[in-house]
Short mmCIF file of C-alpha atoms in Angstrom, two decimals:
data_model
loop_
_atom_site.label_atom_id
_atom_site.label_comp_id
_atom_site.label_asym_id
_atom_site.label_seq_id
_atom_site.Cartn_x
_atom_site.Cartn_y
_atom_site.Cartn_z
CA MET A 198 -5.02 -0.37 -7.16
CA ASP A 199 -1.38 -1.15 -7.61
CA ALA A 200 1.33 1.38 -7.49
CA PRO A 201 2.51 3.12 -10.68
CA THR A 202 5.43 1.45 -12.18
CA THR A 203 8.95 2.86 -11.99
CA PRO A 204 11.88 2.96 -14.36
CA SER A 205 14.38 0.14 -14.26
CA ALA A 206 18.02 0.97 -14.01
CA ASP A 207 18.50 -1.65 -16.72
CA GLY A 208 15.74 -0.10 -18.77
CA ASP A 209 14.39 -3.58 -20.08
CA ARG A 210 10.72 -3.61 -20.72
CA SER A 211 7.92 -6.00 -19.72
CA GLY A 212 5.64 -5.12 -22.51
CA ASP A 213 6.45 -1.47 -21.45
CA ARG A 214 3.84 -1.95 -18.62
CA SER A 215 6.81 -3.39 -16.71
CA SER A 216 8.99 -0.65 -17.79
CA GLY A 217 8.14 -0.23 -14.19
CA ASN A 218 11.20 -1.49 -12.50
CA SER A 219 11.87 -4.44 -14.73
CA ARG A 220 14.31 -6.12 -12.33
CA SER A 221 13.09 -9.29 -10.74
CA ALA A 222 11.92 -8.26 -7.28
CA GLY A 223 13.78 -9.88 -4.42
CA TRP A 224 17.04 -9.94 -2.34
CA PHE A 225 18.76 -12.78 -4.15
CA GLY A 226 19.96 -13.38 -7.70
CA ALA A 227 19.52 -16.76 -9.45
CA SER A 228 21.56 -19.76 -8.71
CA PRO A 229 23.95 -20.80 -11.51
CA GLN A 230 23.25 -24.47 -10.94
CA HIS A 231 19.96 -26.17 -11.73
CA PRO A 232 19.70 -29.57 -10.00
CA GLN A 233 16.50 -31.47 -10.34
CA ASP A 234 13.57 -30.00 -8.68
CA GLY A 235 13.25 -32.78 -6.18
CA GLN A 236 16.76 -32.10 -4.99
CA ARG A 237 16.53 -28.36 -5.06
CA ASP A 238 13.18 -27.42 -3.70
CA GLY A 239 12.63 -30.09 -1.02
CA ARG A 240 9.97 -31.74 -2.99
CA GLN A 241 10.94 -35.12 -1.46
CA ASP A 242 9.92 -33.98 2.00
CA GLY A 243 7.11 -31.71 0.83
CA HIS A 244 4.27 -33.88 2.12
CA ARG A 245 1.05 -32.51 3.55
CA ASP A 246 -0.47 -33.03 6.96
CA ALA A 247 -3.78 -34.52 7.69
CA GLU A 248 -5.58 -31.29 6.72
CA GLY A 249 -3.78 -30.97 3.43
CA ARG A 250 -1.38 -28.22 4.45
CA VAL A 251 2.32 -28.10 3.93
CA PRO A 252 4.14 -28.42 7.27
CA SER A 253 5.98 -25.24 8.15
CA ARG A 254 9.68 -25.39 7.52
CA THR A 255 11.05 -23.73 10.63
CA PHE A 256 13.24 -20.68 10.13
CA THR A 257 16.32 -20.67 12.29
CA GLN A 258 16.48 -17.67 14.57
CA ILE A 259 19.21 -15.18 13.36
CA ARG A 260 22.21 -14.20 15.37
CA PRO A 261 22.56 -10.46 15.17
CA VAL A 262 26.02 -9.35 13.78
CA GLY A 263 27.20 -6.68 16.25
CA SER A 264 25.13 -5.67 19.21
CA GLY A 265 23.33 -2.43 19.70
CA ALA A 266 24.15 -2.51 23.39
CA GLY A 267 26.91 0.01 23.02
CA ARG A 268 25.03 2.34 20.79
CA SER A 269 22.52 5.04 21.69
CA ARG A 270 19.25 3.68 22.89
CA THR A 271 16.07 4.07 21.10
CA ALA A 272 14.46 5.96 24.04
CA PRO A 273 16.51 8.95 25.16
CA ASP A 274 18.01 8.98 28.63
CA ALA A 275 15.98 10.83 31.34
CA PRO A 276 17.05 14.52 31.47
CA ALA A 277 19.42 15.55 34.27
CA ALA A 278 17.85 17.42 37.11
CA PRO A 279 18.16 21.14 36.81
CA ALA A 280 20.94 22.83 38.81
CA ALA A 281 19.89 24.78 41.92
CA PRO A 282 19.47 28.59 41.20
CA ALA A 283 22.43 30.76 42.19
CA GLN A 284 22.04 32.86 45.27
CA VAL A 285 21.47 36.50 44.37
CA PRO A 286 22.93 38.97 46.88
CA PRO A 287 20.43 41.42 48.46
CA GLN A 288 20.40 44.82 46.72
CA ARG A 289 21.33 47.99 48.66
CA GLN A 290 18.48 50.10 49.85
CA GLY A 291 18.08 53.07 47.72
CA PRO A 292 15.38 55.40 46.34
CA THR A 293 12.01 53.84 45.64
CA GLN A 294 11.95 52.66 42.00
CA ALA A 295 8.82 52.03 39.81
CA PRO A 296 8.24 48.27 39.44
CA ALA A 297 9.35 46.85 36.06
CA PRO A 298 6.55 46.35 33.57
CA THR A 299 5.11 42.81 33.54
CA PRO A 300 5.98 40.99 30.25
CA ALA A 301 3.15 40.18 28.03
CA PRO A 302 2.06 36.56 28.23
CA THR A 303 3.38 34.37 25.42
CA ALA A 304 1.39 31.63 23.74
CA PRO A 305 2.14 28.24 25.21
CA THR A 306 4.42 26.05 23.14
CA PRO A 307 2.40 23.08 21.80
CA ALA A 308 3.50 19.77 23.26
CA PRO A 309 5.34 17.58 20.79
CA ALA A 310 3.48 14.64 19.28
CA PRO A 311 4.13 11.46 21.32
CA GLU A 312 6.74 9.34 19.79
CA ASP A 313 5.66 5.97 18.37
CA THR A 314 7.58 3.46 20.33
CA SER A 315 5.77 0.40 19.00
CA ASP A 316 7.75 -2.23 17.06
CA VAL A 317 6.17 -0.87 13.73
CA GLY A 318 7.20 2.66 14.71
CA LEU A 319 10.77 1.54 15.50
CA LEU A 320 11.02 -0.18 12.11
CA ARG A 321 9.82 2.98 10.33
CA ARG A 322 12.16 5.17 12.29
CA THR A 323 15.16 3.10 11.26
CA MET A 324 14.04 3.21 7.57
CA ALA A 325 13.68 7.00 7.74
CA GLU A 326 17.16 7.30 9.13
CA ILE A 327 18.91 5.17 6.55
CA GLU A 328 16.84 6.31 3.54
CA PRO A 329 19.22 9.21 2.61
CA ILE A 330 22.22 6.79 2.73
CA ALA A 331 20.41 3.74 1.32
CA ASP A 332 23.36 3.04 -1.10
CA LYS A 333 25.88 2.89 1.63
CA VAL A 334 23.66 0.67 3.80
CA THR A 335 23.08 -1.86 0.99
CA SER A 336 26.78 -1.83 -0.04
CA HIS A 337 27.77 -2.61 3.53
CA PHE A 338 25.18 -5.29 3.74
CA TYR A 339 26.48 -7.08 0.62
CA SER A 340 30.05 -6.61 1.81
CA LEU A 341 29.25 -8.28 5.19
CA LEU A 342 27.35 -11.03 3.44
CA PHE A 343 30.04 -11.91 0.93
CA LEU A 344 32.79 -11.71 3.51
CA ARG A 345 31.14 -13.81 6.23
CA HIS A 346 29.34 -16.19 3.69
CA PRO A 347 31.50 -16.27 0.46
CA ASP A 348 29.52 -19.36 -0.79
CA LEU A 349 26.59 -17.14 -1.23
CA ARG A 350 28.29 -14.95 -3.82
CA ALA A 351 27.45 -17.42 -6.54
CA LEU A 352 23.80 -16.70 -6.06
CA PHE A 353 24.13 -13.18 -7.31
CA PRO A 354 24.88 -11.79 -10.75
CA ALA A 355 28.50 -10.91 -11.60
CA ALA A 356 27.70 -7.15 -11.91
CA MET A 357 25.93 -5.86 -8.75
CA ASP A 358 24.95 -2.46 -10.10
CA THR A 359 21.36 -3.38 -10.57
CA GLN A 360 21.19 -5.41 -7.31
CA ARG A 361 21.90 -2.64 -4.84
CA ASP A 362 18.43 -1.24 -4.28
CA ARG A 363 16.47 -4.52 -4.06
CA LEU A 364 17.14 -5.05 -0.40
CA PHE A 365 16.24 -1.54 0.55
CA LYS A 366 13.02 -1.57 -1.40
CA ALA A 367 11.93 -4.88 0.07
CA LEU A 368 12.70 -3.62 3.60
CA LEU A 369 10.81 -0.32 2.76
CA THR A 370 7.82 -2.37 1.76
CA ALA A 371 7.99 -4.55 4.89
CA ALA A 372 8.28 -1.50 7.14
CA THR A 373 5.55 0.46 5.38
CA HIS A 374 2.99 -2.43 5.61
CA ALA A 375 4.19 -3.99 8.86
CA ASP A 376 0.75 -3.38 10.45
CA ASP A 377 -1.19 -4.65 7.43
CA THR A 378 -0.81 -8.42 7.93
CA ALA A 379 -2.94 -9.45 4.95
CA THR A 380 -1.09 -7.12 2.39
CA LEU A 381 2.36 -7.97 3.77
CA ALA A 382 1.71 -11.69 3.69
CA ALA A 383 0.59 -11.66 0.06
CA TYR A 384 3.64 -9.62 -0.92
CA LEU A 385 5.96 -11.84 0.89
CA SER A 386 4.46 -15.00 -0.26
CA HIS A 387 4.97 -13.78 -3.88
CA LEU A 388 8.59 -13.06 -3.15
CA GLY A 389 9.08 -16.49 -1.52
CA ARG A 390 7.69 -18.29 -4.53
CA GLY A 391 9.75 -16.14 -6.95
CA HIS A 392 12.96 -16.81 -4.91
CA ARG A 393 12.83 -20.51 -5.88
CA LYS A 394 14.22 -19.83 -9.28
CA TYR A 395 17.24 -18.11 -7.69
CA GLY A 396 18.19 -21.24 -5.80
CA THR A 397 17.29 -19.61 -2.43
CA LEU A 398 17.10 -22.19 0.33
CA PRO A 399 15.79 -21.96 3.96
CA GLU A 400 19.35 -22.07 5.34
CA HIS A 401 20.13 -18.87 3.43
CA TYR A 402 17.84 -16.67 5.38
CA PRO A 403 19.66 -16.52 8.81
CA ALA A 404 22.93 -15.44 7.12
CA VAL A 405 21.04 -12.65 5.29
CA GLY A 406 19.33 -11.56 8.53
CA GLU A 407 22.58 -11.50 10.55
CA CYS A 408 24.20 -9.23 7.89
CA LEU A 409 21.08 -7.09 7.61
CA ILE A 410 21.14 -6.41 11.38
CA GLY A 411 24.83 -5.59 11.17
CA ALA A 412 24.34 -3.00 8.39
CA LEU A 413 21.38 -1.40 10.05
CA SER A 414 22.99 -1.07 13.48
CA ARG A 415 25.96 0.68 11.86
CA TYR A 416 24.18 3.20 9.80
CA ALA A 417 21.10 3.99 12.09
CA PRO A 418 22.86 5.09 15.32
CA ARG A 419 20.10 7.56 16.33
CA SER A 420 17.29 5.12 16.17
CA TRP A 421 19.11 1.95 17.01
CA GLY A 422 19.14 0.35 20.51
CA PRO A 423 18.17 -3.00 22.17
CA ARG A 424 14.52 -2.52 21.57
CA THR A 425 14.92 -1.58 17.86
CA GLU A 426 17.26 -4.50 17.32
CA SER A 427 14.69 -6.82 18.94
CA ALA A 428 11.89 -5.39 16.70
CA TRP A 429 14.04 -5.96 13.55
CA VAL A 430 15.02 -9.58 14.55
CA ALA A 431 11.39 -10.33 15.21
CA ALA A 432 10.14 -8.76 11.94
CA TYR A 433 12.84 -10.47 9.82
CA THR A 434 12.07 -13.82 11.48
CA THR A 435 8.39 -13.45 10.54
CA ILE A 436 9.23 -12.20 7.02
CA SER A 437 11.58 -15.22 6.43
CA GLN A 438 9.06 -17.78 7.79
CA ILE A 439 6.41 -16.52 5.40
CA MET A 440 8.65 -16.72 2.44
CA ILE A 441 9.94 -20.18 3.30
CA ASP A 442 6.47 -21.61 3.82
CA ALA A 443 5.19 -20.10 0.51
CA ALA A 444 8.22 -21.66 -1.34
CA ALA A 445 7.54 -25.04 0.17
CA GLU A 446 3.93 -24.85 -0.72
CA ASP A 447 4.72 -23.77 -4.34
CA ALA A 448 7.12 -26.71 -4.68
CA LEU A 449 4.32 -29.17 -4.49
CA ARG A 450 2.59 -27.89 -7.56
CA ALA A 451 5.20 -26.21 -9.85
CA PRO A 452 8.80 -26.30 -10.77
CA ALA A 453 11.18 -23.54 -9.67
CA SER A 454 11.61 -22.50 -13.23
CA TRP A 455 10.92 -23.68 -16.88
CA GLN A 456 13.30 -24.23 -19.80
CA ALA A 457 11.87 -22.69 -22.93
CA GLU A 458 13.17 -23.05 -26.57
CA VAL A 459 12.91 -20.10 -28.96
CA VAL A 460 10.74 -21.29 -31.86
CA ALA A 461 10.12 -17.97 -33.69
CA HIS A 462 11.91 -14.46 -33.69
CA ASP A 463 10.06 -11.77 -35.55
CA MET A 464 11.76 -8.39 -35.91
CA ARG A 465 8.95 -5.77 -36.13
CA THR A 466 11.26 -2.66 -35.95
CA PRO A 467 15.07 -2.28 -35.78
CA ASP A 468 14.76 -2.53 -31.92
CA ILE A 469 11.47 -4.45 -31.28
CA ALA A 470 11.09 -8.23 -31.68
CA VAL A 471 8.29 -10.61 -30.96
CA VAL A 472 9.88 -13.73 -29.39
CA THR A 473 7.89 -16.96 -29.25
CA VAL A 474 9.04 -19.86 -27.07
CA ARG A 475 7.95 -23.44 -26.28
CA PRO A 476 8.20 -24.32 -22.55
CA ASP A 477 9.58 -27.70 -21.62
CA GLN A 478 6.49 -28.55 -19.61
CA PRO A 479 2.92 -27.03 -19.13
CA TYR A 480 3.12 -23.38 -18.12
CA PRO A 481 -0.19 -22.18 -16.56
CA PHE A 482 -0.83 -18.41 -16.58
CA LEU A 483 -3.69 -15.89 -17.10
CA ALA A 484 -3.96 -13.26 -19.76
CA GLY A 485 -2.60 -9.95 -18.57
CA GLN A 486 0.02 -11.53 -16.30
CA TYR A 487 3.87 -11.41 -16.76
CA THR A 488 6.89 -13.56 -16.02
CA THR A 489 10.66 -13.21 -15.57
CA LEU A 490 13.12 -14.33 -18.29
CA GLU A 491 16.83 -15.21 -17.95
CA THR A 492 19.01 -15.66 -21.15
CA PRO A 493 22.04 -17.95 -21.51
CA TRP A 494 24.23 -14.90 -22.26
CA TRP A 495 23.69 -13.25 -18.99
CA PRO A 496 23.23 -15.93 -16.26
CA ARG A 497 21.50 -14.88 -12.99
CA ILE A 498 20.12 -11.68 -14.52
CA TRP A 499 16.29 -11.77 -14.78
CA ARG A 500 13.91 -9.26 -16.32
CA HIS A 501 10.10 -9.02 -16.38
CA TYR A 502 8.06 -9.35 -19.58
CA SER A 503 4.36 -9.51 -20.18
CA PHE A 504 2.71 -12.41 -22.09
CA ALA A 505 1.61 -11.08 -25.45
CA GLY A 506 -1.33 -13.33 -25.89
CA ALA A 507 -3.88 -15.40 -23.95
CA PRO A 508 -3.06 -19.11 -23.19
CA ARG A 509 -2.88 -21.16 -26.36
CA SER A 510 -3.83 -24.80 -27.06
CA ASP A 511 -0.31 -25.43 -28.39
CA GLY A 512 1.38 -24.08 -25.18
CA LEU A 513 3.44 -21.45 -27.03
CA LEU A 514 4.19 -18.15 -25.32
CA SER A 515 5.03 -14.85 -26.98
CA PHE A 516 6.67 -11.68 -25.72
CA HIS A 517 7.18 -8.22 -27.17
CA VAL A 518 10.76 -7.07 -26.39
CA LYS A 519 12.24 -3.67 -27.05
CA ALA A 520 16.04 -3.40 -26.96
CA VAL A 521 17.11 -0.40 -24.84
CA PRO A 522 20.52 1.13 -24.11
CA ALA A 523 22.41 -0.96 -21.54
CA GLY A 524 19.61 -3.42 -21.40
CA TRP A 525 21.42 -6.79 -20.99
CA VAL A 526 18.32 -9.02 -21.31
CA SER A 527 16.44 -7.00 -23.85
CA ASN A 528 19.35 -6.59 -26.24
CA ALA A 529 20.18 -10.35 -25.94
CA LEU A 530 16.51 -11.26 -26.71
CA VAL A 531 16.28 -8.83 -29.65
CA HIS A 532 19.71 -9.06 -31.23
CA ARG A 533 21.12 -12.44 -30.24
CA ALA A 534 18.22 -14.89 -29.56
CA ARG A 535 17.28 -17.06 -32.46
CA PRO A 536 15.15 -20.24 -32.95
CA GLY A 537 16.85 -23.11 -31.10
CA HIS A 538 18.23 -21.07 -28.26
CA VAL A 539 17.03 -22.00 -24.79
CA ILE A 540 15.92 -19.35 -22.18
CA ARG A 541 14.54 -19.81 -18.67
CA LEU A 542 11.18 -18.69 -17.32
CA GLY A 543 10.16 -17.91 -13.82
CA PRO A 544 6.68 -18.35 -12.46
CA PRO A 545 3.70 -16.10 -13.71
CA ALA A 546 2.60 -13.22 -11.56
CA GLY A 547 0.46 -10.09 -11.78
CA SER A 548 -3.04 -9.03 -11.21
CA MET A 549 -3.94 -7.22 -14.37
CA THR A 550 -6.51 -9.87 -15.32
CA VAL A 551 -10.08 -9.77 -16.55
CA ASP A 552 -12.94 -10.28 -14.16
CA HIS A 553 -15.24 -12.61 -16.13
CA SER A 554 -17.95 -12.51 -13.43
CA THR A 555 -19.20 -9.11 -14.70
CA ASP A 556 -20.37 -7.65 -17.96
CA ASN A 557 -18.45 -4.36 -17.52
CA GLY A 558 -16.74 -3.01 -20.64
CA LEU A 559 -12.98 -2.90 -20.82
CA LEU A 560 -11.15 0.46 -21.33
CA CYS A 561 -7.51 -0.42 -22.27
CA LEU A 562 -4.64 2.02 -22.65
CA GLY A 563 -1.39 0.53 -24.05
CA GLY A 564 1.66 2.53 -24.77
CA GLY A 565 4.60 1.19 -26.90
CA THR A 566 5.21 -2.48 -26.23
CA GLY A 567 2.60 -2.13 -23.55
CA ILE A 568 0.23 -3.25 -26.13
CA ALA A 569 1.33 -6.81 -25.49
CA PRO A 570 -0.73 -7.57 -22.42
CA ILE A 571 -3.59 -5.45 -23.83
CA LYS A 572 -3.68 -7.79 -26.82
CA ALA A 573 -3.70 -10.80 -24.40
CA LEU A 574 -6.80 -9.33 -22.65
CA VAL A 575 -8.60 -8.99 -25.99
CA GLU A 576 -7.91 -12.59 -26.86
CA ASP A 577 -9.05 -13.58 -23.38
CA VAL A 578 -12.41 -11.93 -23.76
CA ALA A 579 -12.73 -13.46 -27.24
CA GLN A 580 -12.08 -16.90 -25.86
CA HIS A 581 -14.80 -16.57 -23.23
CA GLY A 582 -17.30 -15.79 -25.91
CA ARG A 583 -19.12 -12.96 -24.10
CA ARG A 584 -19.91 -9.79 -26.05
CA ARG A 585 -18.39 -7.12 -23.87
CA SER A 586 -17.43 -3.76 -25.15
CA VAL A 587 -13.61 -3.50 -25.31
CA GLN A 588 -12.08 -0.12 -26.26
CA VAL A 589 -8.42 0.01 -26.91
CA PHE A 590 -6.25 3.19 -27.11
CA TYR A 591 -2.78 2.23 -28.58
CA GLY A 592 -0.19 4.91 -28.08
CA ALA A 593 3.21 5.42 -29.79
CA ARG A 594 5.69 8.24 -30.41
CA ARG A 595 5.43 8.04 -34.20
CA ASP A 596 3.28 6.19 -36.79
CA HIS A 597 6.00 3.63 -37.58
CA ASP A 598 6.18 2.80 -33.81
CA LEU A 599 2.76 1.31 -34.00
CA TYR A 600 4.51 -2.02 -34.72
CA ASP A 601 1.54 -4.21 -33.80
CA ILE A 602 -1.30 -2.09 -35.26
CA GLU A 603 -2.05 -4.55 -38.01
CA THR A 604 -2.59 -7.46 -35.56
CA MET A 605 -4.92 -5.17 -33.45
CA LEU A 606 -6.93 -4.03 -36.50
CA ARG A 607 -7.41 -7.67 -37.63
CA LEU A 608 -8.82 -8.40 -34.18
CA GLN A 609 -11.12 -5.43 -34.57
CA GLN A 610 -12.42 -6.79 -37.92
CA SER A 611 -13.06 -10.23 -36.30
CA HIS A 612 -14.99 -8.91 -33.21
CA SER A 613 -17.72 -6.26 -33.44
CA TRP A 614 -17.38 -5.46 -29.74
CA LEU A 615 -13.71 -4.28 -30.18
CA SER A 616 -12.64 -0.80 -31.07
CA VAL A 617 -9.03 0.06 -31.58
CA ARG A 618 -7.84 3.74 -31.71
CA PRO A 619 -4.14 4.63 -32.43
CA VAL A 620 -2.75 7.71 -30.67
CA VAL A 621 0.55 9.17 -31.92
CA ASP A 622 2.73 11.62 -29.89
CA ASP A 623 4.29 13.36 -32.69
CA GLY A 624 4.49 16.88 -31.17
CA PRO A 625 7.82 18.33 -30.03
CA GLY A 626 9.00 17.04 -26.67
CA GLY A 627 6.05 14.76 -26.32
CA GLY A 628 6.96 11.53 -24.33
CA LEU A 629 5.60 8.15 -25.17
CA GLY A 630 1.94 8.03 -24.14
CA ALA A 631 1.79 11.78 -23.51
CA ARG A 632 -1.40 12.26 -25.47
CA LEU A 633 -2.92 8.83 -24.62
CA PRO A 634 -4.77 9.80 -21.47
CA GLU A 635 -6.04 13.05 -22.94
CA ALA A 636 -7.42 11.16 -25.89
CA VAL A 637 -9.68 9.17 -23.63
CA TYR A 638 -11.59 12.35 -22.82
CA GLU A 639 -12.86 12.56 -26.38
CA TYR A 640 -14.89 9.40 -25.97
CA GLY A 641 -17.04 7.82 -23.41
CA PRO A 642 -18.71 7.85 -20.99
CA TRP A 643 -16.57 5.30 -19.13
CA HIS A 644 -18.23 5.00 -15.68
CA THR A 645 -19.39 1.42 -16.50
CA TYR A 646 -15.96 0.22 -17.59
CA ASP A 647 -13.08 -1.52 -15.94
CA ALA A 648 -9.76 0.20 -16.94
CA TYR A 649 -6.40 -1.49 -17.75
CA LEU A 650 -3.18 0.46 -18.30
CA SER A 651 0.15 -0.82 -19.60
CA GLY A 652 3.15 1.16 -20.64
CA PRO A 653 5.74 3.73 -19.37
CA PRO A 654 5.44 4.93 -15.66
CA GLY A 655 4.62 8.48 -16.85
CA MET A 656 1.73 7.32 -19.03
CA ILE A 657 0.42 5.13 -16.24
CA ARG A 658 0.46 7.96 -13.74
CA ARG A 659 -1.25 10.40 -16.09
CA GLY A 660 -3.65 7.71 -17.14
CA VAL A 661 -4.78 6.94 -13.56
CA ASP A 662 -5.31 10.64 -12.88
CA THR A 663 -7.36 10.96 -16.11
CA LEU A 664 -9.50 7.91 -15.42
CA VAL A 665 -10.24 9.00 -11.81
CA ASP A 666 -11.19 12.40 -13.05
CA ILE A 667 -13.77 11.02 -15.61
CA GLY A 668 -15.41 8.90 -12.89
CA ILE A 669 -13.90 5.43 -12.94
CA PRO A 670 -13.48 4.23 -9.35
CA ALA A 671 -9.92 3.50 -8.29
CA HIS A 672 -10.63 -0.06 -7.46
CA ARG A 673 -11.65 -0.66 -11.11
CA ILE A 674 -8.32 0.67 -12.53
CA ARG A 675 -5.75 -2.03 -12.91
CA HIS A 676 -2.15 -2.09 -13.72
CA ASP A 677 0.77 -4.18 -12.52
CA SER A 678 3.77 -2.80 -10.79
CA ILE A 679 6.98 -4.88 -10.53
CA GLU A 680 7.81 -3.13 -7.38
CA GLU A 681 4.32 -3.99 -6.25
CA LEU A 682 3.76 -2.52 -2.84
CA VAL A 683 6.53 0.01 -2.59
CA GLY A 684 4.84 3.36 -2.38
CA ALA A 685 1.48 1.71 -2.97
CA ARG A 686 -1.68 3.55 -2.20
CA ASN A 687 -4.89 1.50 -1.72
#
């Protein structure tokens, strides 16, 4: 089960399910230039070997910026030998005195737990040390990067306020899952494919690694030392190679990004629009997935949005977008985008998809614009022609916020296996989706259903707890997190 989503500093929504951090995960921003794919992504030399694999594009070993040799070592120095006891002069002979009472024995002090000195342990110790000052570490990293490699500044958005925590969260993920090879490889491969749209090239990775080591060595003096530095260099080299290879493999079958023309713009409420676009070439995806969008008004700023429908024969894609305060992309899509404008799409991602190999029913909870991917799942089941029970709970703050209820009710009239129940949080202080999990208790049983949740982070957290309590196994509860593995519990 993926981790609950977390709020974005920007606040843009990905069908509200991606109101989990809606920033595009990664360490780089997008490139302002868009040369042809064959020039950009190495497609010219992306041939396969005799077994059909893409040859690995070797990652250049990084040169650490600043050495940890002069800093405190990871392992503490051996304690100094105790001083010899001082000589006590003999006492004068005097009257015989009663011996002093023997002190009561004290309980032995438990031995401290052995320190984990493995490479994974050293990575985690570094992350624990810098976590309270993560902002300083990431700011110093970017300062080093832009000072030593000013040509890389153009890869990042002009405003860095939403960029600061990307590096730290990626490092936290890598350190947390460093001993879980399969999970880490899947996460990094996804990052490597996604970084293609930013214009990230293999030669950028050593520069990032050098500045990363420089920032860590400065702000983690207690845990830093030659062994820790060696562990981080090895880990970063492995991380980079996985990402480079995934990007090279992806370049053989898909472009780095798609141009998409806005063909329809339907305002459903004063701050919610349904935006429909036509990609410039085929765009393969699965119902329940999401993508990243970049608008022409804010170059190099990407936000996640869920597809609001299953794949269509005409190739059109729709997104439900809610404009939020300080939401650069969301406000541009809602209030500025009109038919004829061209936006850019990243590759599809996400695992909140239907398993068509089973007959399990689908229990779907969608809050706010989180109804968008739920609608896509319903259409997907309909397209496969199997009569599976689908129960949808559609949550909103007020009645008029159920902006897509008419569409959902029309689907219910067309399919006897579909049931749609609106749930409104009209009580004082009730947040979006506050009553949604509780409403599920009134129906059921649900133990034979697969569950899907999409909406604000609080709704997802409450929803997961509710579904587990009523007997749905955790592995059958699906929701996508943009931060993916950070804080994940499997």
